XYZ file of C-alpha atoms in Angstrom:
189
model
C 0.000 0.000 0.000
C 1.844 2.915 -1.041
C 1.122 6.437 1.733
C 0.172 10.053 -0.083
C 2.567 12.007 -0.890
C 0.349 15.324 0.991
C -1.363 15.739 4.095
C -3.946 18.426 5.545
C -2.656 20.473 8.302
C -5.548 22.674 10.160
C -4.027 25.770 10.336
C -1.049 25.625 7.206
C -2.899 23.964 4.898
C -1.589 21.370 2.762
C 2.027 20.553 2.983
C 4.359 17.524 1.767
C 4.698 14.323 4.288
C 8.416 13.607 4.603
C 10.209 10.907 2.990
C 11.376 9.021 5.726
C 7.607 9.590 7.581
C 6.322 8.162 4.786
C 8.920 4.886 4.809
C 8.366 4.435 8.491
C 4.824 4.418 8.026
C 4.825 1.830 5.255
C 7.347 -0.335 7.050
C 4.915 0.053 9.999
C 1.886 -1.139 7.924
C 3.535 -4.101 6.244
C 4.280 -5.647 9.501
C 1.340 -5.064 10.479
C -0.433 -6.708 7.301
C 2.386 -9.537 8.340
C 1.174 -10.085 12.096
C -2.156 -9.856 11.115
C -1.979 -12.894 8.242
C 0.424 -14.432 10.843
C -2.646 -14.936 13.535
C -4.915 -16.226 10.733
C -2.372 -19.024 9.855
C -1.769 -19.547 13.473
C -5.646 -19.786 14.546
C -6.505 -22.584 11.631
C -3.149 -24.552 12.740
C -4.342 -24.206 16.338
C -8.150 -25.367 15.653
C -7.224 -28.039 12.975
C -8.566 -26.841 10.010
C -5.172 -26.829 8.473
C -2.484 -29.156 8.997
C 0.803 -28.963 7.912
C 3.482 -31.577 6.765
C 4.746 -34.176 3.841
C 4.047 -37.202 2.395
C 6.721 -40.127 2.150
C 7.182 -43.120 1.068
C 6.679 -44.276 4.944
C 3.385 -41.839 5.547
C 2.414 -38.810 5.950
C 4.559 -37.003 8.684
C 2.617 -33.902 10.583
C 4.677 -30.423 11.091
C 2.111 -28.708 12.274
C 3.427 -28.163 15.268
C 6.936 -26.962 14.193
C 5.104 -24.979 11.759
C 3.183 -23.138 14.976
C 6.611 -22.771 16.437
C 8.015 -21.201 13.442
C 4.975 -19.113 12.753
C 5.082 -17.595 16.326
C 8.849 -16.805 16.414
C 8.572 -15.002 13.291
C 5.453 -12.869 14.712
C 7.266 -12.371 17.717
C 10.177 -10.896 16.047
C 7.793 -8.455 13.799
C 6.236 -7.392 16.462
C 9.656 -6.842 18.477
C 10.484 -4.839 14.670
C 7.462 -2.627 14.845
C 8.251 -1.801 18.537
C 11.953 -1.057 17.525
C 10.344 1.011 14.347
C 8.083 3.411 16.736
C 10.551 3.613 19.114
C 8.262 2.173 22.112
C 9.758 0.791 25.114
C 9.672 -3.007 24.946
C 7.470 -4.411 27.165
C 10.158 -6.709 28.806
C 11.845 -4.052 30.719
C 14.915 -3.632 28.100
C 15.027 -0.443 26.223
C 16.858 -1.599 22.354
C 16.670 2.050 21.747
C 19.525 4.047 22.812
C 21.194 7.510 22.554
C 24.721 7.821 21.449
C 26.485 11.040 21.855
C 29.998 11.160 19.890
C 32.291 14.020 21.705
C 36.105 14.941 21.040
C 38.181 14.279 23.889
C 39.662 17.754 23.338
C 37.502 20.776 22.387
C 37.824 22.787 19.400
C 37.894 26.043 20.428
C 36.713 27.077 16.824
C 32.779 28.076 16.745
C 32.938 26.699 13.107
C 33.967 23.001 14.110
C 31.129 20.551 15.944
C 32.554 19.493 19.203
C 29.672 16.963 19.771
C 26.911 14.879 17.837
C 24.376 13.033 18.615
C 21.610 10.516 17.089
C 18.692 8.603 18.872
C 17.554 4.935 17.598
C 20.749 3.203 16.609
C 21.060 -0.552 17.947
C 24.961 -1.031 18.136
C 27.993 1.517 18.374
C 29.213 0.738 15.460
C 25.853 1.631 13.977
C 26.174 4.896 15.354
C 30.145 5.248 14.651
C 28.709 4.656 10.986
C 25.767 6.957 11.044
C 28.662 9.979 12.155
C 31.010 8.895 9.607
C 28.156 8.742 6.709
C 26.539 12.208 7.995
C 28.768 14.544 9.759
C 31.432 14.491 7.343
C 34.221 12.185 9.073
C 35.265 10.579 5.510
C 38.216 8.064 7.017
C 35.220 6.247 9.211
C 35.193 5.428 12.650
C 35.820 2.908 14.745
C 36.069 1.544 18.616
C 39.399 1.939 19.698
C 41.040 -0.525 22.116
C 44.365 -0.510 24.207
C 46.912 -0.659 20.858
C 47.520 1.810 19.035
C 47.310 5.420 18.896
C 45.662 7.683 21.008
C 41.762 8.366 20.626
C 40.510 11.792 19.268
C 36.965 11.138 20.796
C 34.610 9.599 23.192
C 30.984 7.698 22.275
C 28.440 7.727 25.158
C 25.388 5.096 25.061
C 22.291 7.097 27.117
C 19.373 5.414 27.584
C 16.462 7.285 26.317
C 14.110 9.311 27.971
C 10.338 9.537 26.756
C 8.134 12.164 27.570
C 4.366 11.960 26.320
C 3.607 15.137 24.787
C -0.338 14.977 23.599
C -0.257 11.518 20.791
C 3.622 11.514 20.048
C 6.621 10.584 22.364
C 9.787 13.313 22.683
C 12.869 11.683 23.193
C 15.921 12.751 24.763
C 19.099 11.502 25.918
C 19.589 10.591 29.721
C 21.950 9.038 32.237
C 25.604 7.029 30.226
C 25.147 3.695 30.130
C 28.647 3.047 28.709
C 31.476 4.992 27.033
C 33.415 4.094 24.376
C 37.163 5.621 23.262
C 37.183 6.202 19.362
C 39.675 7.282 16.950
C 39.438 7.551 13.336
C 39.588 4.096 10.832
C 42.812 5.721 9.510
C 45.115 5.926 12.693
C 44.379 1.939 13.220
């Protein structure tokens, strides 16, 4: 199902929906379309109106019930994916969504240079290392620096993430470090 490229705002009118609004939101619906044909397959396995399995040469062998294990892994995991996609705290207690701040050990005491970054949503540091390389311009890459070698030029904090209902959307923002990482750039490895 492919999303409108316009929406109605009360007071501005119409304006365009953003790109990545618009990906999100089609992501969203596809796993929803998923879970949803998921339960269907799941309810006729559980009742017995469909079975599931193979014929051989020694009988028919039933997989139904690998085929409801299967089945409910794979919703479980789409529905752990839409959670992840809307950025809604899992209801196990983790929180997959994170915060990562990317500071240089020493200031630049130049108003024209960045001194810090920062992105919401990534899974891994080296997702976020990645992200900064790609977008903020640091073409030799990034990488987790251990013991060896020379020394780091900047420091990666993990926050967890704070949410803060504001009317139907969630604000995040970055809270207490969870962990800190020393980086240096791919090219000094």
């Amino acid at each position: 199902m492919k999303m409108g490229a316009r929406c109605v705002d009360g007071e501005a009118g119409e304006r365009e929906i953003p790109g990545p609004v618009i990906v999100i939101l089609e992501t969203a619906i596809g796993y929803l379309d998923s879970i949803k044909l998921i339960d269907k397959q799941l309810a006729m396995l559980r009742s017995g109106k469909m079975t599931s399995g193979e014929t051989t040469r020694a009988g028919r062998i039933d997989q139904t019930d690998t085929d409801i294990e299967r089945l409910t892994a794979s919703r479980k995991s789409l529905v752990e994916a839409l959670e992840i996609l809307t950025r809604q705290p899992a209801k196990d207690g983790s929180d997959r969504v994170h915060w990562y701040t990317l500071q240089r050990a020493t200031p630049l005491f130049d108003p024209a240079q960045k001194n810090e970054w920062s992105i919401p949503g990534e899974l891994s540091p080296e997702a976020a290392l990645a992200y900064f390389a790609k977008h903020e311009g640091f073409d030799e890459g990034l990488e987790v620096a251990d013991d060896e070698g020379p020394p780091t030029e900047f420091f990666l904090e993990k926050r967890e993430v704070l949410r803060r209902q504001v009317g139907a959307s969630q604000r995040l923002s970055a809270g207490r470090a969870i962990e800190t990482y020393a980086v240096r750039p791919t090219s000094q490895a």
